[in-house]
C-alpha atoms as one frame of an Amber mdcrd trajectory, in Angstrom:
protein
  71.381 102.623 103.236  73.402 105.783 102.037  76.364 104.866 104.345  76.202
 101.328 103.385  79.710  99.628 102.721  79.658  97.082  99.848  82.359  94.511
 100.028  82.878  91.599  97.684  83.852  88.138  98.766  83.858  84.631  97.272
  80.092  84.197  97.640  79.182  87.663  96.142  78.497  91.178  97.638  78.022
  91.798 101.320  76.278  95.175 102.461  77.415  96.326 105.747  76.534  99.427
 107.804  79.313 101.230 109.436  78.021 100.412 112.937  77.955  96.706 112.169
  81.844  96.595 111.926  83.738  96.260 115.284  87.149  96.299 113.931  89.591
  95.303 111.029  92.572  93.047 111.447  95.097  92.883 108.630  97.108  89.746
 107.831  99.383  90.632 104.802  97.209  90.837 101.787  94.048  89.579 103.717
  91.775  91.457 106.161  89.494  90.055 108.773  86.385  92.115 109.336  85.085
  91.464 112.688  81.307  92.377 113.171  79.483  93.375 116.373  77.345  90.166
 116.240  80.461  87.984 116.417  80.836  87.172 112.692  84.374  87.145 111.235
  84.581  87.799 107.466  87.820  87.295 105.453  88.609  89.500 102.303  91.493
  89.197  99.955  92.281  92.712 100.076  94.635  94.862 102.281  93.426  96.731
 105.394  94.441 100.135 103.570  92.329  99.110 100.446  89.231  98.381 102.727
  89.705 101.526 104.690  89.517 103.621 101.433  86.117 102.190 100.605  84.735
 103.379 103.975  83.260 106.818 104.610  85.734 109.246 106.411  85.594 108.794
 110.206  84.091 105.358 110.072  87.337 103.483 111.326  90.230 104.625 113.240
  93.685 103.146 112.332  95.627 102.274 115.536  98.584 100.255 113.984  99.715
  98.755 110.709  97.464  95.750 111.189  94.452  97.050 113.202  91.666  99.579
 112.693  88.816 100.153 115.222  85.255 101.626 114.944  85.471 104.675 117.211
  81.812 104.106 118.065  82.962 101.174 120.151  85.866 102.798 121.823  85.665
 102.639 125.521  88.914 104.317 126.668  92.345 105.331 125.422  95.544 104.941
 127.388  98.528 106.828 125.863 101.698 106.911 127.843 105.349 106.746 126.722
 105.823 103.161 126.056 102.301 101.954 126.998  99.725 102.803 124.355  96.370
 100.996 124.370  92.832 101.234 123.367  89.920  99.282 125.006  86.778  98.469
 123.190  83.395  98.017 124.708  83.671  94.260 123.800  86.507  94.078 126.386
  89.286  93.760 123.911  92.619  95.593 124.490  94.782  96.619 121.516  98.193
  98.332 121.271  98.512 101.640 119.417 101.553 102.151 117.407 103.919 104.918
 118.335 103.146 106.920 115.156  99.255 106.528 115.435  99.514 107.492 119.152
 101.150 110.878 118.073  98.343 111.503 115.741  95.765 110.573 118.393  97.227
 112.895 120.842  97.189 115.815 118.416  93.420 115.048 117.511  92.594 115.053
 121.276  94.324 118.368 121.939  92.347 119.877 118.903  89.123 118.508 120.084
  89.760 119.886 123.703  90.535 123.296 122.269  87.255 123.416 120.250  85.199
 122.331 123.288  86.876 124.773 125.541  85.951 127.581 123.101  82.490 126.403
 122.887  82.026 126.643 126.709
């Protein structure tokens, strides 16, 4: 339970493991937390605030209003005007232009590290 994320809603505190969270969907000052078992929780906090509560690397911010759990990332498609991620749940989300640049840089760094290990 060391990686447990504790969030507070109107009924009290909710303890979640990072692998239970599929994605976050921001809606102004509210955030929907979608879980792998299909539940959808609503919190009166911004998506940025919730991301700060989570351990580093738990969630990947793909746009202003969406963050995904990289554990459930199936594939990434990054071209000029077409930037999408596909989750194992079958959902498809658009990646913002700025976030796509960051994702490209990270993938290049990872490919350099793996080529050095080979």
